[in-house]
Amino acid sequence: MRKIATAALVVLMAAVLATPAYASGDIVGPAFSDIAGHEAEAELTVLGALGVFEGEYGLGGPVDPDGILTRAQFCKVIVEAFGRGNVARGLMGLRPTFTDDIPVWAWGYVNTALFMGVINGYEDGTFRPNRPVSYGEAVTMLVRAVSGHNDLVPKGFWPYNYLFYGVDSGFTDGVNAGFANLPCTRGDMARMLLATMQIYSVVPEDSKAEPKAVLEDGERLFEGALLDFEVRPESGFVNISGYTDDDEPIDIPLADEVYMVGAETYEELLGQGVLAVANPRGEVVFLQKTEGAVVTGVLARMDKDEDGSYLELDDKSKVYYETPLQVVLNQCYYADYLDEADPDEPFDESDLEAGDALTINVDDDGLAVLVYAFRWDLVNVNAGDEGYAPAEDWLCAVTPSDEEEDQDTVLEFSDESLFYVRDHGSGYVSLRGADVPVPETAKVYINGRLTGRDCLRAHDVVKGATYGAFGPIDAPVIAISATRETVEGTVVGCRTTYAGGSETRSIILDTARGRATYEVAADVADTWYMFWPPSGLHTYLLNEAGEVFFDLDYLPVNPIVLVTGLEIESVGHDIYYYVLTDTEGEEKLYQTPEDVFDQEDINWFFVF
C-alpha cells in the first residue's frame, strides 16, 4: 500500500518554470488557506483536488483542519471519495428512512452511504446527522467502505475490534485513533480517508474478480522519480519512473489544474521522488515531493578505494555504489541508438562522464541505487583528452517551425562554428554547416527561463542536449539553453593572468557604464580576434558565465578567404610568410605567422 506522506523515494536527477496560463497542467493553489505546514496538508490538498473536501467557502478558502466533522459531512466525503457522488446526486430527492431530521443537502449522501453499507444508524432509528464523528465511528465506517474487509473484523467489543483491525490493516495511516469516543478532526479524517482509498478490496478465493483500490497503483496513484514533463495546451503530461510500456516511460496526462506540495515548479521535481494522484479520468491533479535520500551534484570522476567504487562530485563528496549501477541518461534507459551496444542493455555507471549533472538515489546504507544523469552532450572539440566540456556556440540564423508542414525549428550555426558533437565511434564530428532541428517536445530556455523554441534568435549563444546523449545526428534534441546578452564598448587593452597552472585571458572595455574587464571564454580564448582585438568600438556576445564569447564586429571585416598560393620572402636576416588569397574574386596577399605553413590543410584562412 502506498502512503502520501511517507512514500519512499524510488529513483531520480536535476534542472525554473514559467507556466503559461492557458496550458494543461497549470500549477494552482493552495487548495485551502489554512493548511500550510499542517501534518495533513498533503492529504487535504489531494482530497481538495479530487473534490472530496471543499471547505465552507470552496477551494482556496479555509477548511479548518483541526475542527470536527459531523456525521452528515462524513457521509458526503466518503461517498465522493469512493466515486459514488453521481449516485448521491440522483438520490437527493429521497428522504432517508431515519426517524430524525436530516438536512436536505445531505439526503442523497446519507442514502448512498446507507446503501454502501457504510452506516447503520442508532438502535432508536435515528442517524443524528449533526453529531461529531468519533474516532471509533470513523474507523468503523472506513473499514466497511472497502469491500470484503468488514467480514474480517474479529468479533469483540465495539468499537475496539474495528480500531484494532483498522490500525493493523493500514486504514488509519499512523493517526492516533485510540481515543475512540473523542471527535475526529478533519485533518485526521483526511489522513485516514486517503489511506483507505489505497486499501485493496478482499475477494473470495473462488471469485474471478480482481482486488481493487480507489487509488490503485499504476492507475490513479504513481510513485517514483519525475523523469520528464510537458506543460502545453491540451496535451500536458508527466513521466514517472517505474511505469513503462515496452520499457518506455508512459506519458501520464495532466489535468488542467494541478496542486503541488513540497515544490512550486515541475523543474524542482525533475529527477526527484514524487507521488502523483490522478482523478477518475486518469489525469494527474496532485504532485508531491516525497521524502527520501537524494544526493545531487556534478560528476567530477569515478574511482575506487578500499571501501569500494564511488562517484566523486564537484564538491569532493563521494557516493559509493555496487555494480552495476542503473543509470537514466538524458531521459533514456537504454543505449538503443548505438550500433555497437545491445539495444536491450541498460545504461550503467560506465556510461557516465565527468560534467554530468546527477541526481542520485541512495539507500539506507548510503549506497547509490539509481542515477538520473543529464548531459549537455554537444561538446567542444577543444576539450581534448581531459574529458567532457560543455560547448556553447552562437546562432547565425533560426528558421521557425511550421505546423502545417510539420517542420521543426531549425538552428543554423556560422561557418566559424565551434559546435561539435561527440561521435561514439570516431571521436568528434563537426556540425559546421549542419542544421540542427529542435522538435516541439524540446525544452528551450532563454536566460534561464523556459520559453518556446521559436523564441530563439540569431546571435543567441546556445548549448544543447539530445535524447540519451547520442547527438543530433542520431537522436532528437531534448533541451536548448540560450544566453541572449551583449556588451558594447571600446577595446582599451587585454590581460593574461596565471594562477594554479591555468591561464585566463581578459578584454578591457570602456563601456557606457564605465571601464569593465571581461574574461574570455576558455573555448575561444586561443582565437586571435578574441585575444588581440583591434581597437575601436565592438559588440561582444556573452555566454552563460558572462564571459566574452564572440565579436560581432569581426564578421563584416574579417572574412574567410580562399587560399590560392603561399609565398616566403627573405629580407636580410628576416623571413616573411604570405598567403595569396581569392577574396570574392579579388586577389590579395596577406602576411601570416610561420606556423600557418605547418598546417596540413590551409585551403581556407581567417583574415586578421
Coordinates of C-alpha atoms in Angstrom, one line a residue:
M1 CA 0.0 0.0 0.0
R2 CA 1.3 3.5 -0.9
K3 CA 1.2 6.3 1.6
I4 CA 1.1 10.0 0.7
A5 CA 3.2 11.5 3.5
T6 CA 5.8 8.7 3.8
A7 CA 6.2 7.4 0.3
A8 CA 9.7 6.0 -0.3
L9 CA 11.8 7.5 -3.0
V10 CA 12.4 5.1 -5.8
V11 CA 14.7 6.9 -8.3
L12 CA 15.9 10.3 -9.6
M13 CA 18.0 13.9 -11.4
A14 CA 18.3 17.6 -11.7
A15 CA 17.1 21.0 -14.0
V16 CA 12.6 27.5 -13.3
L17 CA 9.5 27.3 -15.0
A18 CA 7.1 30.0 -16.1
T19 CA 3.9 28.1 -17.0
P20 CA 1.7 29.8 -19.5
A21 CA -1.8 30.5 -18.1
Y22 CA -3.5 28.6 -21.0
A23 CA -1.6 25.3 -20.6
S24 CA -2.7 21.9 -19.4
G25 CA -1.0 21.3 -16.1
D26 CA -1.2 24.8 -14.7
I27 CA 0.0 24.8 -11.1
V28 CA -2.7 26.2 -8.8
G29 CA -3.4 26.5 -5.1
P30 CA -3.0 26.2 -2.3
A31 CA -6.1 24.1 -2.0
F32 CA -7.1 25.6 1.3
S33 CA -5.9 28.8 3.0
D34 CA -5.2 27.3 6.5
I35 CA -3.3 24.1 5.9
A36 CA 0.3 25.2 5.2
G37 CA 2.6 23.2 7.4
H38 CA -0.2 21.2 8.9
E39 CA 0.5 17.4 9.2
A40 CA -2.5 16.7 6.9
E41 CA -1.5 19.3 4.3
A42 CA -0.8 16.8 1.6
E43 CA -3.9 14.7 2.3
L44 CA -6.3 17.7 2.4
T45 CA -4.7 19.0 -0.8
V46 CA -5.3 15.7 -2.6
L47 CA -8.9 15.5 -1.4
G48 CA -9.5 19.1 -2.3
A49 CA -8.1 18.5 -5.8
L50 CA -10.4 15.4 -6.2
G51 CA -13.4 17.4 -5.0
V52 CA -13.9 15.3 -1.8
F53 CA -13.2 18.1 0.6
E54 CA -14.5 21.6 -0.3
G55 CA -14.5 23.7 2.9
E56 CA -17.2 26.1 3.8
Y57 CA -16.3 28.6 1.2
G58 CA -14.9 26.3 -1.5
L59 CA -11.3 25.6 -2.7
G60 CA -8.9 28.4 -1.8
G61 CA -10.7 29.2 1.4
P62 CA -10.3 27.7 4.9
V63 CA -11.1 24.1 5.7
D64 CA -10.5 24.1 9.5
P65 CA -8.2 21.1 9.6
D66 CA -8.4 20.8 13.4
G67 CA -12.2 21.3 13.5
I68 CA -14.7 18.4 13.8
L69 CA -16.6 16.7 11.1
T70 CA -20.3 15.9 11.5
R71 CA -21.8 12.5 10.6
A72 CA -23.7 14.1 7.7
Q73 CA -20.5 15.7 6.4
F74 CA -18.6 12.4 6.8
C75 CA -21.2 10.7 4.5
K76 CA -20.5 13.3 1.9
V77 CA -16.7 12.9 1.9
I78 CA -16.7 9.1 1.9
V79 CA -19.3 8.9 -0.9
E80 CA -17.4 11.3 -3.0
A81 CA -14.1 9.6 -2.2
F82 CA -15.4 6.2 -3.4
G83 CA -16.8 7.7 -6.7
R84 CA -20.5 7.5 -5.8
G85 CA -21.1 11.2 -5.9
N86 CA -23.4 10.9 -9.0
V87 CA -25.4 8.3 -7.2
A88 CA -25.9 10.6 -4.3
R89 CA -27.0 13.5 -6.5
G90 CA -29.5 11.2 -8.1
L91 CA -31.0 10.4 -4.7
M92 CA -31.1 14.0 -3.4
G93 CA -34.9 13.9 -3.6
L94 CA -35.3 10.8 -1.5
R95 CA -35.8 11.4 2.2
P96 CA -33.7 8.9 4.3
T97 CA -35.7 6.4 6.4
F98 CA -34.2 7.5 9.7
T99 CA -36.6 9.0 12.2
D100 CA -34.8 12.3 13.0
D101 CA -34.5 15.3 10.7
I102 CA -31.6 15.2 8.3
P103 CA -30.5 18.4 6.3
V104 CA -31.9 18.2 2.8
W105 CA -28.5 18.8 1.2
A106 CA -27.3 15.5 2.9
W107 CA -30.2 13.3 1.8
G108 CA -28.5 11.8 -1.2
Y109 CA -25.2 11.3 0.6
V110 CA -26.8 9.6 3.7
N111 CA -28.9 7.3 1.4
T112 CA -25.9 6.3 -0.6
A113 CA -23.7 5.7 2.4
L114 CA -26.5 3.5 3.8
F115 CA -26.8 1.5 0.6
M116 CA -23.0 1.1 0.5
G117 CA -23.2 -0.5 4.0
V118 CA -21.0 2.3 5.5
I119 CA -23.6 3.5 8.1
N120 CA -26.4 1.8 10.1
G121 CA -27.7 4.5 12.4
Y122 CA -28.6 4.0 16.0
E123 CA -30.8 1.5 17.7
D124 CA -33.6 4.1 18.2
G125 CA -33.8 4.6 14.5
T126 CA -32.0 8.0 14.4
F127 CA -29.0 9.0 12.4
R128 CA -28.0 12.1 14.4
P129 CA -26.5 14.0 11.4
N130 CA -25.1 16.9 13.3
R131 CA -23.3 14.9 15.9
P132 CA -19.4 14.9 15.6
V133 CA -17.9 11.7 14.2
S134 CA -15.9 9.9 16.8
Y135 CA -12.6 8.1 16.0
G136 CA -14.3 4.8 16.7
E137 CA -17.2 5.6 14.3
A138 CA -14.8 6.9 11.7
V139 CA -12.6 3.8 11.6
T140 CA -15.7 1.6 11.6
M141 CA -17.2 3.3 8.6
L142 CA -13.9 3.4 6.7
V143 CA -13.4 -0.4 7.2
R144 CA -17.0 -1.0 5.9
A145 CA -16.4 1.1 2.9
V146 CA -13.8 -1.2 1.3
S147 CA -15.4 -4.4 0.1
G148 CA -14.6 -7.6 1.9
H149 CA -12.9 -6.1 5.0
N150 CA -15.9 -5.9 7.3
D151 CA -16.2 -9.7 7.3
L152 CA -12.6 -10.0 8.5
V153 CA -13.1 -7.8 11.6
P154 CA -12.7 -10.0 14.7
K155 CA -15.7 -10.5 17.0
G156 CA -15.5 -8.4 20.1
F157 CA -16.5 -5.3 21.9
W158 CA -17.2 -2.4 19.5
P159 CA -15.5 -0.1 18.6
Y160 CA -12.3 -1.6 19.8
N161 CA -12.5 -4.6 17.4
Y162 CA -12.8 -2.2 14.5
L163 CA -10.0 0.1 15.8
F164 CA -7.6 -2.9 16.2
Y165 CA -8.4 -4.1 12.7
G166 CA -8.2 -0.7 11.1
V167 CA -4.9 0.2 12.7
D168 CA -3.4 -3.3 11.9
S169 CA -4.6 -3.2 8.2
G170 CA -3.4 0.3 7.4
F171 CA -6.7 2.2 7.4
T172 CA -5.5 4.9 9.9
D173 CA -2.1 5.8 8.4
G174 CA -0.5 6.4 11.7
V175 CA -3.3 8.6 13.2
N176 CA -3.7 8.1 16.9
A177 CA -7.3 6.7 16.9
G178 CA -7.1 5.1 20.4
F179 CA -9.3 7.8 22.0
A180 CA -12.4 6.0 20.5
N181 CA -15.1 8.4 21.8
L182 CA -13.4 11.7 21.1
P183 CA -14.5 13.7 18.0
C184 CA -12.3 13.1 14.9
T185 CA -10.7 16.2 13.4
R186 CA -10.9 17.0 9.7
G187 CA -7.2 16.6 9.3
D188 CA -7.1 13.2 10.9
M189 CA -10.1 12.2 8.8
A190 CA -8.3 13.3 5.6
R191 CA -5.3 11.2 6.5
M192 CA -7.3 8.1 7.3
L193 CA -9.6 8.5 4.3
L194 CA -6.8 8.8 1.9
A195 CA -5.1 5.8 3.3
T196 CA -8.4 3.9 3.0
M197 CA -8.6 4.9 -0.7
Q198 CA -5.4 3.0 -1.2
I199 CA -6.6 -0.2 0.5
Y200 CA -7.4 -3.1 -1.9
S201 CA -10.7 -4.9 -1.6
V202 CA -10.9 -8.5 -0.4
V203 CA -12.4 -11.0 -2.8
P204 CA -13.2 -14.7 -2.2
E205 CA -10.6 -17.2 -3.4
D206 CA -13.1 -18.8 -5.8
S207 CA -14.0 -15.4 -7.3
K208 CA -12.8 -14.2 -10.7
A209 CA -13.0 -10.6 -9.5
E210 CA -9.7 -8.7 -9.1
P211 CA -8.9 -6.8 -5.9
K212 CA -9.3 -3.1 -6.5
A213 CA -8.5 0.1 -4.7
V214 CA -9.9 3.6 -5.4
L215 CA -6.4 4.9 -5.8
E216 CA -4.8 1.9 -7.4
D217 CA -1.1 1.9 -8.1
G218 CA -0.4 2.5 -11.8
E219 CA -4.0 3.6 -12.4
R220 CA -4.6 6.6 -10.2
L221 CA -1.5 6.6 -8.0
F222 CA 2.0 6.9 -9.2
E223 CA 5.2 6.9 -7.2
G224 CA 8.7 7.2 -8.5
A225 CA 11.1 9.8 -9.9
L226 CA 9.8 12.6 -12.2
L227 CA 11.7 11.8 -15.4
D228 CA 10.1 14.3 -17.8
F229 CA 7.2 16.6 -18.2
E230 CA 5.4 18.8 -20.8
V231 CA 3.1 21.6 -20.0
R232 CA 1.3 22.8 -23.1
P233 CA -2.3 23.3 -24.3
E234 CA -4.5 20.2 -24.0
S235 CA -1.6 17.7 -24.0
G236 CA 0.5 18.2 -20.8
F237 CA 2.0 15.0 -19.3
V238 CA 4.5 13.7 -16.8
N239 CA 6.8 10.6 -17.0
I240 CA 7.3 8.9 -13.6
S241 CA 9.9 6.1 -13.3
G242 CA 8.6 2.6 -12.7
Y243 CA 5.6 3.0 -15.1
T244 CA 6.5 1.8 -18.5
D245 CA 5.1 0.3 -21.7
D246 CA 7.6 -1.8 -23.7
D247 CA 10.4 -0.4 -21.5
E248 CA 9.5 3.2 -22.4
P249 CA 8.1 5.6 -19.8
I250 CA 4.3 6.2 -20.0
D251 CA 3.0 9.7 -20.6
I252 CA 0.6 10.3 -17.7
P253 CA -1.7 13.1 -18.8
L254 CA -2.0 16.3 -16.6
A255 CA -5.3 17.8 -15.6
D256 CA -5.9 21.5 -16.5
E257 CA -5.1 22.4 -12.9
V258 CA -2.5 20.7 -10.7
Y259 CA -1.9 21.1 -7.0
M260 CA 1.6 20.7 -5.7
V261 CA 3.1 20.1 -2.3
G262 CA 6.8 20.3 -1.5
A263 CA 7.7 22.3 -4.6
E264 CA 6.5 25.2 -6.7
T265 CA 7.5 24.2 -10.2
Y266 CA 7.8 21.0 -12.2
E267 CA 11.5 21.6 -12.7
E268 CA 12.2 21.5 -9.0
L269 CA 10.8 17.9 -9.1
L270 CA 12.8 16.6 -12.1
G271 CA 14.7 13.5 -11.0
Q272 CA 13.2 13.8 -7.5
G273 CA 10.9 11.3 -5.9
V274 CA 7.3 12.3 -6.4
L275 CA 3.8 10.9 -5.6
A276 CA 1.2 11.7 -8.2
V277 CA -2.6 11.3 -7.8
A278 CA -5.0 11.2 -10.8
N279 CA -8.7 12.0 -11.0
P280 CA -11.2 9.3 -12.2
R281 CA -10.3 10.3 -15.8
G282 CA -6.7 9.4 -15.2
E283 CA -5.4 13.0 -15.3
V284 CA -2.9 14.0 -12.6
V285 CA -4.3 16.6 -10.3
F286 CA -1.7 16.4 -7.5
L287 CA 2.1 16.1 -7.2
Q288 CA 4.1 15.9 -4.0
K289 CA 7.8 15.7 -3.5
T290 CA 8.3 12.7 -1.3
E291 CA 10.8 12.1 1.4
G292 CA 13.9 10.2 0.5
A293 CA 17.7 10.3 0.5
V294 CA 18.8 12.2 -2.6
V295 CA 22.3 13.5 -3.5
T296 CA 22.8 16.0 -6.3
G297 CA 25.9 17.4 -7.9
V298 CA 28.1 17.4 -10.9
L299 CA 30.3 14.3 -11.5
A300 CA 34.0 15.0 -11.2
R301 CA 35.3 11.5 -11.6
M302 CA 34.7 7.8 -10.8
D303 CA 37.2 5.8 -8.8
K304 CA 37.5 3.1 -6.2
D305 CA 39.3 2.6 -2.8
E306 CA 39.3 0.1 0.0
D307 CA 35.7 0.8 0.6
G308 CA 34.5 0.2 -2.9
S309 CA 33.6 2.0 -6.1
Y310 CA 32.4 5.6 -5.8
L311 CA 31.2 8.6 -7.7
E312 CA 33.1 11.8 -6.7
L313 CA 31.1 15.0 -7.2
D314 CA 32.4 18.5 -7.8
D315 CA 32.1 19.4 -4.1
K316 CA 34.6 16.5 -3.3
S317 CA 31.9 14.3 -1.7
K318 CA 31.8 10.6 -2.6
V319 CA 28.8 8.4 -3.1
Y320 CA 29.6 4.7 -3.1
Y321 CA 27.8 2.1 -5.2
E322 CA 27.7 -1.6 -6.1
T323 CA 28.0 -2.6 -9.7
P324 CA 26.1 -2.5 -11.9
L325 CA 24.5 0.9 -11.1
Q326 CA 21.4 1.7 -13.2
V327 CA 21.6 5.0 -15.0
V328 CA 18.9 7.0 -16.8
L329 CA 20.8 9.3 -19.2
N330 CA 19.0 12.3 -20.8
Q331 CA 15.6 10.6 -20.2
C332 CA 16.8 7.3 -21.8
Y333 CA 17.2 3.9 -20.2
Y334 CA 18.9 2.0 -23.0
A335 CA 21.7 2.6 -25.5
D336 CA 19.3 1.7 -28.4
Y337 CA 20.9 4.3 -30.7
L338 CA 24.4 2.8 -30.6
D339 CA 25.2 0.2 -33.2
E340 CA 27.9 -1.4 -31.0
A341 CA 25.6 -1.7 -28.0
D342 CA 22.9 -4.3 -27.1
P343 CA 19.7 -2.3 -27.5
D344 CA 18.3 -4.2 -24.5
E345 CA 21.3 -3.3 -22.4
P346 CA 20.5 -0.6 -19.9
F347 CA 22.9 2.3 -19.2
D348 CA 25.2 1.8 -16.2
E349 CA 28.0 3.7 -14.4
S350 CA 30.3 3.2 -17.3
D351 CA 28.2 5.5 -19.5
L352 CA 28.6 8.4 -17.1
E353 CA 31.2 11.2 -17.9
A354 CA 32.7 14.0 -15.9
G355 CA 30.5 17.0 -16.1
D356 CA 27.2 15.1 -16.0
A357 CA 24.6 16.6 -13.6
L358 CA 23.5 13.8 -11.3
T359 CA 20.6 13.2 -9.0
I360 CA 21.5 10.1 -7.0
N361 CA 19.0 7.9 -5.1
V362 CA 20.7 6.3 -2.1
D363 CA 19.5 3.6 0.2
D364 CA 19.6 3.4 4.0
D365 CA 23.3 2.5 3.9
G366 CA 24.2 5.5 1.7
L367 CA 24.8 3.4 -1.4
A368 CA 23.7 4.7 -4.8
V369 CA 20.9 2.6 -6.2
L370 CA 20.0 4.6 -9.3
V371 CA 21.3 7.7 -11.0
Y372 CA 19.4 10.2 -13.2
A373 CA 22.0 11.9 -15.3
F374 CA 21.7 15.0 -17.5
R375 CA 24.4 15.9 -20.1
W376 CA 24.8 18.9 -22.4
D377 CA 26.1 16.4 -25.0
L378 CA 27.0 18.9 -27.7
V379 CA 30.7 19.3 -26.8
N380 CA 33.6 21.4 -27.9
V381 CA 36.5 19.7 -29.7
N382 CA 38.9 22.0 -27.6
A383 CA 38.1 19.8 -24.6
G384 CA 40.8 17.5 -25.9
D385 CA 41.7 14.4 -23.8
E386 CA 40.8 15.9 -20.5
G387 CA 37.2 14.9 -20.6
Y388 CA 33.8 16.5 -21.1
A389 CA 33.5 20.2 -21.7
P390 CA 30.1 21.7 -22.4
A391 CA 30.1 23.6 -25.6
E392 CA 28.4 26.9 -26.4
D393 CA 28.1 28.4 -29.9
W394 CA 26.3 31.3 -31.4
L395 CA 23.4 31.0 -33.9
C396 CA 23.7 32.7 -37.2
A397 CA 20.1 32.0 -38.2
V398 CA 16.9 30.4 -36.9
T399 CA 14.2 29.0 -39.1
P400 CA 10.8 29.0 -37.2
S401 CA 8.7 25.8 -37.0
D402 CA 5.8 25.3 -39.5
E403 CA 2.9 23.4 -38.0
E404 CA 1.2 22.9 -41.4
E405 CA 4.2 21.2 -42.8
D406 CA 5.2 19.5 -39.6
Q407 CA 8.5 21.4 -39.8
D408 CA 10.7 21.7 -36.7
T409 CA 12.5 24.8 -35.7
V410 CA 16.0 24.7 -37.3
L411 CA 19.1 26.1 -35.8
E412 CA 21.9 27.2 -38.1
F413 CA 25.4 27.8 -37.0
S414 CA 28.0 30.1 -38.5
D415 CA 30.9 28.9 -40.7
E416 CA 33.1 29.8 -37.8
S417 CA 31.3 27.3 -35.7
L418 CA 32.8 25.8 -32.6
F419 CA 29.9 23.5 -32.3
Y420 CA 30.9 19.8 -32.2
V421 CA 29.2 16.6 -31.2
R422 CA 30.9 13.6 -29.7
D423 CA 30.6 10.7 -32.1
H424 CA 30.6 7.3 -30.2
G425 CA 32.7 5.6 -32.9
S426 CA 35.2 8.1 -34.2
G427 CA 35.9 10.9 -31.8
Y428 CA 34.4 14.2 -32.8
V429 CA 32.2 15.2 -35.7
S430 CA 31.9 18.9 -36.6
L431 CA 28.5 20.4 -37.0
R432 CA 29.9 23.2 -39.1
G433 CA 27.4 23.9 -41.8
A434 CA 24.9 21.4 -40.4
D435 CA 21.3 22.3 -39.4
V436 CA 20.0 21.1 -36.0
P437 CA 16.2 20.6 -35.8
V438 CA 14.5 21.4 -32.5
P439 CA 11.3 19.4 -32.0
E440 CA 8.2 20.7 -30.2
T441 CA 9.0 18.4 -27.2
A442 CA 12.4 20.0 -26.5
K443 CA 12.6 22.4 -23.5
V444 CA 14.1 25.7 -24.6
Y445 CA 15.5 28.2 -22.1
I446 CA 16.5 31.8 -22.8
N447 CA 18.5 33.4 -20.0
G448 CA 17.3 30.7 -17.6
R449 CA 13.6 31.0 -18.4
L450 CA 11.6 28.2 -20.0
T451 CA 10.1 29.5 -23.3
G452 CA 9.2 28.3 -26.8
R453 CA 11.6 27.0 -29.4
D454 CA 10.6 29.8 -31.9
C455 CA 11.7 32.4 -29.4
L456 CA 15.4 31.6 -30.3
R457 CA 17.1 34.3 -32.3
A458 CA 20.3 34.8 -34.4
H459 CA 23.3 35.7 -32.2
D460 CA 22.0 33.7 -29.2
V461 CA 24.8 31.7 -27.5
V462 CA 23.5 28.2 -27.0
K463 CA 24.3 24.7 -25.8
G464 CA 22.2 21.6 -26.3
A465 CA 21.3 18.2 -25.1
T466 CA 19.9 15.2 -27.0
Y467 CA 17.9 12.2 -26.0
G468 CA 20.2 9.6 -24.5
A469 CA 23.2 11.9 -25.2
F470 CA 23.5 10.3 -28.6
G471 CA 24.0 13.6 -30.6
P472 CA 21.6 15.3 -33.0
I473 CA 22.8 13.1 -35.9
D474 CA 21.2 10.1 -34.2
A475 CA 18.7 11.4 -31.6
P476 CA 16.3 14.3 -31.1
V477 CA 17.3 17.4 -29.2
I478 CA 15.6 17.4 -25.8
A479 CA 16.9 20.8 -24.4
I480 CA 18.5 24.0 -25.6
S481 CA 19.8 26.7 -23.2
A482 CA 20.4 30.1 -24.8
T483 CA 22.1 33.2 -23.4
R484 CA 20.9 36.5 -25.0
E485 CA 23.3 39.2 -23.7
T486 CA 25.8 41.5 -25.3
V487 CA 28.3 44.1 -24.1
E488 CA 29.4 47.1 -26.2
G489 CA 32.5 49.2 -25.6
T490 CA 35.8 50.4 -26.9
V491 CA 38.7 48.0 -26.5
V492 CA 41.4 49.6 -24.4
G493 CA 43.6 46.6 -23.6
C494 CA 44.0 42.9 -23.0
R495 CA 45.3 40.9 -19.9
T496 CA 46.6 37.5 -19.3
T497 CA 46.8 36.1 -15.8
Y498 CA 48.2 32.9 -14.5
A499 CA 47.0 31.1 -11.3
G500 CA 47.3 27.5 -10.2
G501 CA 48.8 26.4 -13.5
S502 CA 45.9 27.8 -15.5
E503 CA 45.8 30.8 -17.9
T504 CA 43.0 33.3 -18.0
R505 CA 42.6 35.9 -20.8
S506 CA 40.6 39.1 -20.5
I507 CA 39.5 42.1 -22.5
I508 CA 39.3 45.6 -21.0
L509 CA 36.5 47.7 -22.4
D510 CA 35.3 51.3 -21.9
T511 CA 31.5 50.9 -21.8
A512 CA 28.7 53.4 -21.3
R513 CA 28.7 52.4 -17.7
G514 CA 32.5 52.8 -17.2
R515 CA 35.5 50.6 -17.7
A516 CA 35.0 46.9 -17.3
T517 CA 37.0 43.7 -17.6
Y518 CA 35.5 40.6 -19.2
E519 CA 37.1 37.2 -19.2
V520 CA 37.3 35.4 -22.5
A521 CA 35.6 32.1 -22.6
A522 CA 38.0 29.2 -22.4
D523 CA 36.7 27.6 -25.6
V524 CA 37.6 30.6 -27.7
A525 CA 40.5 32.2 -25.7
D526 CA 43.1 30.9 -28.2
T527 CA 41.3 32.6 -31.1
W528 CA 43.3 35.7 -32.2
Y529 CA 40.3 38.0 -32.6
M530 CA 39.3 37.5 -29.0
F531 CA 42.8 37.8 -27.5
W532 CA 44.3 40.5 -29.7
P533 CA 41.2 42.5 -30.7
P534 CA 41.6 45.6 -32.8
S535 CA 40.9 48.9 -31.1
G536 CA 37.6 50.7 -31.6
L537 CA 34.0 50.1 -30.7
H538 CA 33.0 46.5 -30.5
T539 CA 29.9 44.4 -29.6
Y540 CA 30.6 41.1 -27.9
L541 CA 28.3 38.2 -27.3
L542 CA 28.4 36.9 -23.7
N543 CA 28.0 33.3 -22.7
E544 CA 26.1 31.8 -19.8
A545 CA 29.0 32.6 -17.4
G546 CA 29.1 36.2 -18.5
E547 CA 32.4 35.7 -20.5
V548 CA 33.2 37.3 -23.8
F549 CA 32.3 34.7 -26.4
F550 CA 32.3 36.3 -29.9
D551 CA 33.0 39.6 -31.5
L552 CA 30.0 40.5 -33.7
D553 CA 32.1 43.2 -35.4
Y554 CA 34.5 40.5 -36.6
L555 CA 32.1 39.2 -39.1
P556 CA 31.9 42.1 -41.7
V557 CA 35.6 43.0 -41.5
N558 CA 37.3 39.6 -41.1
P559 CA 36.1 37.3 -43.8
I560 CA 37.1 33.7 -44.5
V561 CA 39.1 33.7 -47.8
L562 CA 40.2 31.0 -50.2
V563 CA 44.0 30.5 -50.2
T564 CA 45.3 30.2 -53.7
G565 CA 49.1 30.2 -53.0
L566 CA 51.9 30.6 -50.5
E567 CA 55.0 32.9 -50.6
I568 CA 58.1 33.2 -48.5
E569 CA 60.2 36.4 -48.7
S570 CA 63.7 36.9 -47.3
V571 CA 64.9 40.4 -46.5
G572 CA 68.3 40.4 -44.9
H573 CA 68.1 38.2 -41.9
D574 CA 64.3 38.4 -41.7
I575 CA 62.0 35.9 -43.3
Y576 CA 58.3 36.8 -44.1
Y577 CA 55.5 34.5 -44.9
Y578 CA 52.5 35.3 -47.1
V579 CA 49.4 33.7 -48.4
L580 CA 47.8 34.6 -51.7
T581 CA 44.0 34.7 -51.4
D582 CA 40.9 35.0 -53.5
T583 CA 38.6 37.3 -51.7
E584 CA 35.3 37.4 -53.7
G585 CA 37.1 37.4 -57.0
E586 CA 39.9 39.8 -55.9
E587 CA 43.5 38.5 -55.3
K588 CA 45.1 39.8 -52.1
L589 CA 48.4 39.0 -50.4
Y590 CA 48.4 38.6 -46.6
Q591 CA 51.3 38.3 -44.3
T592 CA 51.0 35.3 -42.0
P593 CA 52.6 33.7 -38.9
E594 CA 55.2 31.0 -39.7
D595 CA 53.1 28.2 -38.1
V596 CA 50.4 28.6 -40.8
F597 CA 52.7 26.9 -43.2
D598 CA 52.8 23.9 -40.8
Q599 CA 49.1 23.2 -41.2
E600 CA 48.1 20.3 -43.3
D601 CA 45.1 22.0 -44.8
I602 CA 45.1 25.8 -45.4
N603 CA 42.7 26.0 -48.3
W604 CA 40.6 28.3 -46.1
F605 CA 42.0 31.0 -44.0
F606 CA 40.8 33.5 -41.4
V607 CA 42.0 37.0 -42.3
F608 CA 43.2 39.1 -39.4

